Coordinates of C-alpha atoms in Angstrom, one line a residue:
M27 CA -111.5 9.3 89.8
S28 CA -111.9 6.1 91.8
D29 CA -109.1 3.6 92.6
L30 CA -110.8 1.1 90.3
D31 CA -110.8 3.4 87.5
L32 CA -107.2 4.3 88.1
D33 CA -106.2 0.6 88.3
N34 CA -108.0 -0.1 85.1
L35 CA -106.3 2.8 83.5
L36 CA -102.9 1.7 84.6
G37 CA -103.6 -1.9 83.8
A38 CA -104.7 -1.0 80.4
E39 CA -101.5 0.8 79.7
D40 CA -99.5 -2.2 81.0
D41 CA -101.3 -4.6 78.7
E42 CA -100.9 -2.5 75.6
G43 CA -97.3 -1.3 76.1
P44 CA -95.7 -4.7 75.4
R45 CA -97.8 -5.3 72.3
R46 CA -96.8 -1.9 70.9
R47 CA -93.1 -2.6 71.7
S48 CA -93.3 -6.0 70.0
R49 CA -94.7 -4.5 66.9
N50 CA -92.0 -1.8 66.9
S51 CA -89.2 -4.4 67.5
R52 CA -90.4 -6.5 64.5
T53 CA -90.4 -3.4 62.3
T54 CA -87.0 -2.4 63.5
R55 CA -85.5 -5.8 62.8
A56 CA -87.1 -5.8 59.4
R57 CA -85.7 -2.5 58.6
S58 CA -82.3 -3.6 59.9
R59 CA -82.4 -6.6 57.7
R60 CA -83.3 -4.5 54.7
R61 CA -80.5 -2.1 55.5
Q62 CA -78.0 -5.0 55.8
R63 CA -79.2 -6.4 52.5
R64 CA -78.8 -3.0 50.9
Q65 CA -75.3 -2.7 52.5
R66 CA -74.3 -6.2 51.3
R67 CA -75.5 -5.4 47.8
K68 CA -73.6 -2.1 47.9
G69 CA -70.5 -3.9 49.3
F70 CA -70.6 -6.5 46.6
A71 CA -71.1 -3.8 44.0
A72 CA -68.1 -1.9 45.4
F73 CA -66.0 -5.1 45.6
L74 CA -67.0 -6.0 42.0
L75 CA -66.2 -2.5 40.9
A76 CA -62.9 -2.6 42.7
M77 CA -62.0 -6.0 41.1
I78 CA -62.9 -4.6 37.7
I79 CA -60.6 -1.6 38.3
I80 CA -57.8 -3.8 39.6
V81 CA -58.1 -6.2 36.7
G82 CA -58.1 -3.3 34.3
V83 CA -55.1 -1.8 35.9
V84 CA -53.2 -5.1 36.0
G85 CA -54.2 -5.8 32.4
A86 CA -53.2 -2.4 31.2
G87 CA -49.9 -2.6 33.1
G88 CA -49.3 -6.1 31.7
Y89 CA -50.0 -4.9 28.2
Y90 CA -47.7 -2.0 28.5
G91 CA -45.1 -4.1 30.3
F92 CA -45.2 -6.7 27.6
T93 CA -44.9 -4.0 25.0
W94 CA -41.9 -2.5 26.8
I95 CA -40.2 -5.9 27.3
R96 CA -40.9 -6.8 23.7
G97 CA -39.3 -3.5 22.7
L98 CA -36.2 -4.5 24.5
T99 CA -36.0 -8.0 23.1
T100 CA -37.1 -7.3 19.5
V101 CA -33.9 -6.8 17.4
K102 CA -33.8 -3.6 15.3
D103 CA -33.3 -4.6 11.7
Y104 CA -33.8 -3.3 8.2
T105 CA -35.7 -5.3 5.6
G106 CA -34.8 -6.0 2.0
Q107 CA -31.6 -5.8 -0.1
G108 CA -30.8 -2.1 0.7
T109 CA -29.9 0.6 -1.7
G110 CA -26.8 2.4 -3.1
E111 CA -23.3 1.1 -2.5
V112 CA -20.8 1.2 0.3
V113 CA -17.3 -0.3 0.6
V114 CA -16.7 -1.9 4.0
T115 CA -13.2 -2.7 5.3
I116 CA -12.7 -5.7 7.6
K117 CA -9.4 -5.4 9.4
E118 CA -7.1 -8.2 10.5
G119 CA -8.3 -9.8 13.8
Q120 CA -11.7 -8.1 14.0
S121 CA -14.4 -10.1 15.7
A122 CA -18.0 -10.5 14.4
S123 CA -19.1 -7.9 17.0
E124 CA -16.5 -5.4 15.8
V125 CA -17.5 -5.9 12.2
A126 CA -21.1 -5.4 13.2
Q127 CA -20.2 -2.0 14.7
T128 CA -18.5 -1.1 11.5
L129 CA -21.6 -2.0 9.5
V130 CA -23.8 0.0 11.8
D131 CA -21.5 3.0 11.6
Q132 CA -21.6 2.9 7.8
G133 CA -25.4 2.5 7.7
V134 CA -25.4 -1.0 6.3
V135 CA -27.3 -2.8 9.0
A136 CA -29.7 -1.3 11.7
S137 CA -28.1 -2.8 14.8
E138 CA -25.1 -4.9 15.9
R139 CA -27.4 -7.5 17.4
A140 CA -29.2 -8.1 14.1
F141 CA -25.9 -8.8 12.3
V142 CA -24.4 -10.9 15.1
N143 CA -27.6 -13.0 15.2
A144 CA -27.7 -13.4 11.4
I145 CA -24.0 -14.4 11.0
G146 CA -24.3 -16.7 14.0
A147 CA -27.3 -18.4 12.5
A148 CA -25.4 -18.8 9.2
G149 CA -22.5 -20.4 11.1
K150 CA -20.0 -17.9 9.6
S151 CA -18.9 -15.9 12.6
A152 CA -15.4 -17.4 12.4
S153 CA -15.1 -17.2 8.6
L154 CA -14.8 -13.4 8.4
Q155 CA -11.6 -12.4 6.7
P156 CA -9.8 -9.1 6.3
G157 CA -10.4 -7.2 3.1
E158 CA -12.8 -4.8 1.4
Y159 CA -16.3 -5.8 0.5
K160 CA -19.1 -4.1 -1.5
L161 CA -22.4 -3.9 0.4
R162 CA -25.5 -1.6 0.3
K163 CA -27.0 0.8 2.8
G164 CA -30.1 -0.2 4.8
M165 CA -29.8 -3.9 4.3
A166 CA -31.5 -6.7 6.3
A167 CA -28.7 -8.3 8.3
V168 CA -29.4 -11.7 6.9
N169 CA -28.8 -10.3 3.4
A170 CA -25.5 -8.6 4.4
V171 CA -23.9 -11.9 5.6
P172 CA -23.4 -13.5 2.1
L173 CA -21.8 -10.4 0.8
L174 CA -19.0 -10.8 3.3
D175 CA -17.9 -14.1 1.9
P176 CA -14.1 -14.0 1.4
A177 CA -14.6 -15.0 -2.3
R178 CA -16.4 -11.6 -2.8
R179 CA -13.5 -9.4 -1.5
L180 CA -12.6 -6.5 -3.7
K181 CA -9.1 -7.4 -4.6
T182 CA -6.6 -7.5 -7.4
T183 CA -4.0 -10.3 -7.2
L184 CA -0.6 -8.9 -8.2
T185 CA 2.5 -11.2 -8.5
L186 CA 5.8 -9.3 -8.4
R187 CA 8.4 -11.6 -10.0
E188 CA 11.9 -12.0 -8.5
G189 CA 14.6 -9.6 -9.5
L190 CA 12.4 -6.6 -10.4
R191 CA 13.9 -3.2 -9.7
L192 CA 12.1 -0.9 -7.3
S193 CA 11.1 1.4 -10.2
Q194 CA 9.4 -1.6 -11.9
V195 CA 7.7 -2.5 -8.7
Y196 CA 6.3 1.1 -8.4
E197 CA 5.0 0.9 -12.0
Q198 CA 3.2 -2.4 -11.4
L199 CA 1.7 -1.2 -8.2
S200 CA 0.5 2.0 -9.8
T201 CA -1.2 0.0 -12.6
A202 CA -2.9 -2.4 -10.1
T203 CA -4.2 0.3 -7.8
G204 CA -4.6 3.3 -10.0
R205 CA -2.4 5.4 -7.8
P206 CA 0.4 7.6 -9.2
V207 CA 4.0 6.2 -9.1
K208 CA 4.9 9.4 -7.2
E209 CA 2.8 8.2 -4.2
F210 CA 4.8 5.0 -3.9
Q211 CA 8.1 6.9 -4.3
N212 CA 7.1 9.2 -1.5
A213 CA 6.0 6.4 0.7
A214 CA 9.4 4.6 0.2
K215 CA 11.1 7.5 1.9
D216 CA 9.6 6.7 5.3
A217 CA 12.0 3.9 6.2
K218 CA 10.8 3.8 9.8
G219 CA 7.1 3.7 8.8
L220 CA 7.8 0.9 6.4
G221 CA 9.6 -1.1 9.1
L222 CA 12.8 -1.4 7.1
P223 CA 15.6 -3.3 8.9
S224 CA 18.3 -1.0 10.2
Y225 CA 20.9 -2.5 7.9
A226 CA 18.9 -1.4 4.9
R227 CA 20.2 2.1 5.5
G228 CA 16.9 3.7 4.7
R229 CA 16.7 2.3 1.1
L230 CA 13.8 0.1 0.0
E231 CA 15.6 -1.4 -3.0
G232 CA 16.3 -5.1 -2.2
F233 CA 13.6 -5.3 0.5
A234 CA 10.4 -5.1 -1.5
F235 CA 10.1 -8.9 -1.5
P236 CA 8.8 -10.6 -4.7
A237 CA 5.6 -12.5 -4.0
T238 CA 1.9 -12.5 -4.8
Y239 CA -0.1 -9.7 -3.0
E240 CA -3.7 -8.6 -2.8
V241 CA -4.1 -4.9 -3.7
S242 CA -7.0 -2.6 -4.1
P243 CA -7.5 1.1 -4.9
R244 CA -8.2 1.7 -1.2
T245 CA -4.9 0.2 0.0
S246 CA -2.4 2.9 0.8
P247 CA 1.1 2.9 -0.7
E248 CA 2.5 2.8 2.8
D249 CA 0.5 -0.3 3.6
L250 CA 1.5 -2.1 0.4
L251 CA 5.2 -1.4 0.7
G252 CA 5.1 -2.1 4.4
T253 CA 3.6 -5.5 3.6
M254 CA 6.4 -6.3 1.2
V255 CA 9.0 -5.4 3.8
E256 CA 7.2 -7.7 6.3
R257 CA 7.4 -10.5 3.8
F258 CA 11.1 -9.8 3.4
D259 CA 11.6 -10.0 7.1
R260 CA 10.0 -13.4 7.2
A261 CA 12.2 -14.7 4.4
A262 CA 15.3 -13.2 6.0
E263 CA 14.4 -14.9 9.4
E264 CA 13.7 -18.2 7.7
A265 CA 17.1 -18.0 5.9
G266 CA 19.0 -16.9 9.0
L267 CA 20.2 -13.9 7.1
V268 CA 21.9 -12.0 9.9
E269 CA 23.8 -14.9 11.3
G270 CA 24.5 -16.3 7.8
A271 CA 26.1 -12.9 6.8
R272 CA 28.6 -13.3 9.6
Q273 CA 29.5 -16.7 8.4
V274 CA 30.3 -15.5 4.9
G275 CA 32.1 -12.5 6.2
L276 CA 29.7 -9.8 4.9
T277 CA 27.1 -7.5 6.4
P278 CA 23.4 -8.4 5.9
L279 CA 23.1 -5.5 3.4
Q280 CA 26.0 -6.9 1.4
V281 CA 24.4 -10.3 1.4
V282 CA 21.2 -8.8 0.0
T283 CA 23.3 -7.0 -2.6
V284 CA 25.0 -10.3 -3.6
A285 CA 21.6 -12.0 -3.8
S286 CA 20.3 -9.2 -6.1
I287 CA 23.3 -9.8 -8.5
V288 CA 22.8 -13.5 -8.3
Q289 CA 19.1 -13.0 -9.1
A290 CA 19.9 -10.8 -12.1
E291 CA 22.6 -13.0 -13.5
S292 CA 21.1 -16.4 -13.1
G293 CA 18.9 -18.1 -15.7
R294 CA 17.9 -21.0 -13.5
Y295 CA 17.6 -21.7 -9.8
E296 CA 20.2 -24.4 -9.9
D297 CA 22.8 -22.0 -11.2
M298 CA 22.4 -19.5 -8.4
P299 CA 24.7 -21.1 -5.9
K300 CA 27.4 -21.3 -8.6
V301 CA 27.0 -17.6 -9.6
A302 CA 27.2 -16.7 -5.9
R303 CA 30.5 -18.7 -5.7
V304 CA 32.0 -16.8 -8.6
I305 CA 31.2 -13.5 -6.8
Y306 CA 32.8 -14.7 -3.6
N307 CA 35.8 -16.1 -5.4
R308 CA 36.4 -12.8 -7.1
L309 CA 35.9 -10.8 -3.9
N310 CA 38.2 -13.0 -1.9
R311 CA 40.9 -13.4 -4.5
D312 CA 44.3 -11.9 -3.7
P313 CA 44.7 -9.6 -5.4
Q314 CA 40.9 -9.0 -5.5
M315 CA 39.3 -9.2 -8.9
K316 CA 36.7 -6.8 -10.2
L317 CA 33.2 -8.4 -10.3
Q318 CA 32.6 -7.2 -13.9
M319 CA 28.9 -7.8 -13.8
D320 CA 26.9 -6.4 -16.7
S321 CA 23.7 -6.3 -14.5
T322 CA 25.3 -3.8 -12.1
V323 CA 26.4 -1.5 -14.9
M324 CA 22.8 -1.6 -16.4
Y325 CA 21.3 -0.8 -13.1
G326 CA 23.6 2.2 -12.6
L327 CA 22.6 3.6 -16.0
G328 CA 18.9 2.9 -15.4
E329 CA 18.9 0.7 -18.5
Y330 CA 18.1 -3.0 -19.2
G331 CA 20.0 -5.7 -21.1
I332 CA 22.1 -8.8 -20.6
A333 CA 25.3 -7.5 -22.0
A334 CA 26.7 -4.0 -21.6
T335 CA 28.2 -2.3 -24.6
H336 CA 31.7 -0.8 -24.7
E337 CA 30.2 2.6 -24.3
Q338 CA 28.1 1.6 -21.3
L339 CA 31.2 0.1 -19.6
K340 CA 32.7 3.6 -19.5
S341 CA 30.0 4.7 -17.0
K342 CA 31.1 6.6 -14.0
S343 CA 28.3 5.1 -11.8
P344 CA 29.3 3.6 -8.5
Y345 CA 27.5 0.5 -9.8
N346 CA 30.0 0.0 -12.6
T347 CA 31.8 -3.1 -11.3
Y348 CA 34.0 -3.2 -14.4
A349 CA 35.6 0.1 -13.2
R350 CA 35.4 -0.4 -9.4
L351 CA 36.5 -3.1 -7.0
G352 CA 34.1 -4.7 -4.6
L353 CA 30.4 -4.8 -4.4
P354 CA 28.2 -2.0 -5.6
P355 CA 26.8 0.4 -2.9
G356 CA 23.5 -1.6 -2.6
P357 CA 21.1 -4.1 -4.1
I358 CA 20.3 -3.8 -7.8
G359 CA 16.9 -5.3 -7.5
N360 CA 14.7 -7.3 -5.2
P361 CA 15.9 -10.9 -4.8
G362 CA 13.7 -13.9 -3.9
D363 CA 14.2 -16.8 -1.5
H364 CA 16.4 -18.9 -3.8
A365 CA 18.8 -16.0 -4.5
I366 CA 19.1 -15.1 -0.8
E367 CA 19.7 -18.8 0.0
A368 CA 22.4 -19.0 -2.6
A369 CA 24.1 -15.9 -1.3
L370 CA 24.3 -17.4 2.1
N371 CA 25.2 -20.9 0.9
P372 CA 27.3 -20.7 -2.3
A373 CA 28.3 -23.8 -4.1
D374 CA 31.8 -25.2 -3.7
G375 CA 34.0 -24.6 -6.7
P376 CA 37.0 -22.7 -8.2
W377 CA 35.0 -20.8 -10.8
L378 CA 35.9 -17.2 -11.6
Y379 CA 33.9 -16.8 -14.8
F380 CA 30.4 -17.7 -16.1
V381 CA 28.7 -17.0 -19.3
T382 CA 25.0 -17.6 -20.2
V383 CA 25.8 -19.0 -23.6
D384 CA 22.2 -19.5 -24.6
P385 CA 19.8 -17.0 -22.9
K386 CA 16.7 -18.4 -24.5
K387 CA 17.3 -21.9 -23.1
K388 CA 18.9 -20.3 -20.0
I389 CA 22.1 -22.3 -20.3
T390 CA 25.0 -21.0 -18.2
K391 CA 28.5 -22.4 -18.2
F392 CA 31.2 -21.9 -15.5
T393 CA 35.0 -22.0 -15.6
D394 CA 38.1 -20.9 -13.7
S395 CA 40.1 -20.5 -17.0
E396 CA 40.3 -17.1 -18.7
A397 CA 40.9 -18.8 -22.0
E398 CA 37.8 -20.9 -21.6
F399 CA 35.9 -17.8 -20.6
F400 CA 36.7 -16.2 -24.0
R401 CA 35.6 -19.3 -25.8
L402 CA 32.3 -19.2 -23.9
A403 CA 31.9 -15.6 -24.8
E404 CA 32.3 -16.5 -28.4
E405 CA 29.6 -19.1 -28.0
F406 CA 27.3 -16.5 -26.5
N407 CA 27.9 -14.2 -29.5
R408 CA 27.1 -16.9 -31.9
S409 CA 23.8 -17.6 -30.1
Q410 CA 23.0 -13.9 -30.4
G411 CA 23.8 -13.9 -34.0
G412 CA 27.0 -11.9 -33.6
G413 CA 29.3 -14.3 -35.5

C-alpha cells in the first residue's frame, strides 16, 4: 500500500472518530438524564410512601394515645338510680373522700372520683353529717348525693326525761331500737368501755344523762349508753361537779345521789334548791336526822309511787332512808341539769320538812316545824281523797 493510501486511511479514521464519539456522548447524556428522571421519580415515590407511613404511624399513635389519655381522664361512673337497698354509715369527722371510699366499698358508686366530683358540683361537700342513710347499689354518683341529705338520715329521736331509773331507760332504748333489754344490761357492765367517771364506782345509774338522742337499729347498746355518759360528763363539767362536791362536803357520787333524790322529790324546778336544802339540813343536823324519803324506799323495792305505805317502810333495803341514817348507797335515778345544780347550790333556809300537798298542781310546801309538817301531811291526804 502506498503512503498516500495509508494517509488517507488514517485521515479517514481521524475524521470519523470524533463524529462517532459525539453521537455516543449525546446518547450517554440522554440516557443519564432519563436515569436521573427515573431516580427522581423513584425518590419522590419513596419519599411520598415514607410520608404516608409516618403520617399513618403518627395518626395511629395519636389515636391510641388519645384513647389512653381519655381512659385516664374519663371518670368511671354508673348510670341511673341503681337497684336494691344498702344502708351506709357516715362517721363523725369523715371527709367527702372518705365517704366516697365507703360508697365504693359498698357498691353504691363506681368510683371515688365520680362521687367527689358530683358532691363538689352540688356544693355539698361540707354538708355531710354523721348518721345512717339508705341508698341503692350501682347508682350514678349524681343520684347518690341527694340521698345523703341530713334530713334523710335513718333515725329515731328519743327523749329520755329527767329522773328515769336505769331500768326505764333500758326499756325505752329497747323499744326505740328493737334490741333486747338484756343487751343494754350487759353493755352497762363495761364501766371502762362506757367511759364512766371513776367516782361512779362502776355503776351506770345516775350517769345515763336525760336528753334527746338519735337512735337506730344499727346503733350498738355500747355506743348509745356511752353517748349518754359523755353527755353527763359535759353537764358535770359545766356545773363544776367535782369542785362543787368539795364545797358542800360530799363526794361527786354523793352529790349525784342527792341530785337524784331532788329530781324524784321535786314537782317544779324552782322547788329543787329547797328540797336540796332539806336534805343537807337533815344530814348536817346534830344529832343527824334520817332523810325519810319515800322515793328512796320505792327505788329499793323496785316499785313506783309518791308515798310509801307502812308495809313498804319496813323494807330491809339499804335504800330505806326511814330505817337508815345518811344517804343511800347510790343514785336512785338519772338527774338532769337543774337537779345537779340544786345539789351543788342549795337554797338558804332552815327547812327540815317538805310535803307536796297537791301532786297534780305540783305544789310543795316547806317548813322547819314538825307540827306544821303533820298539818301539811293532812293537806296531802285530803288532796288524795284520804280524808
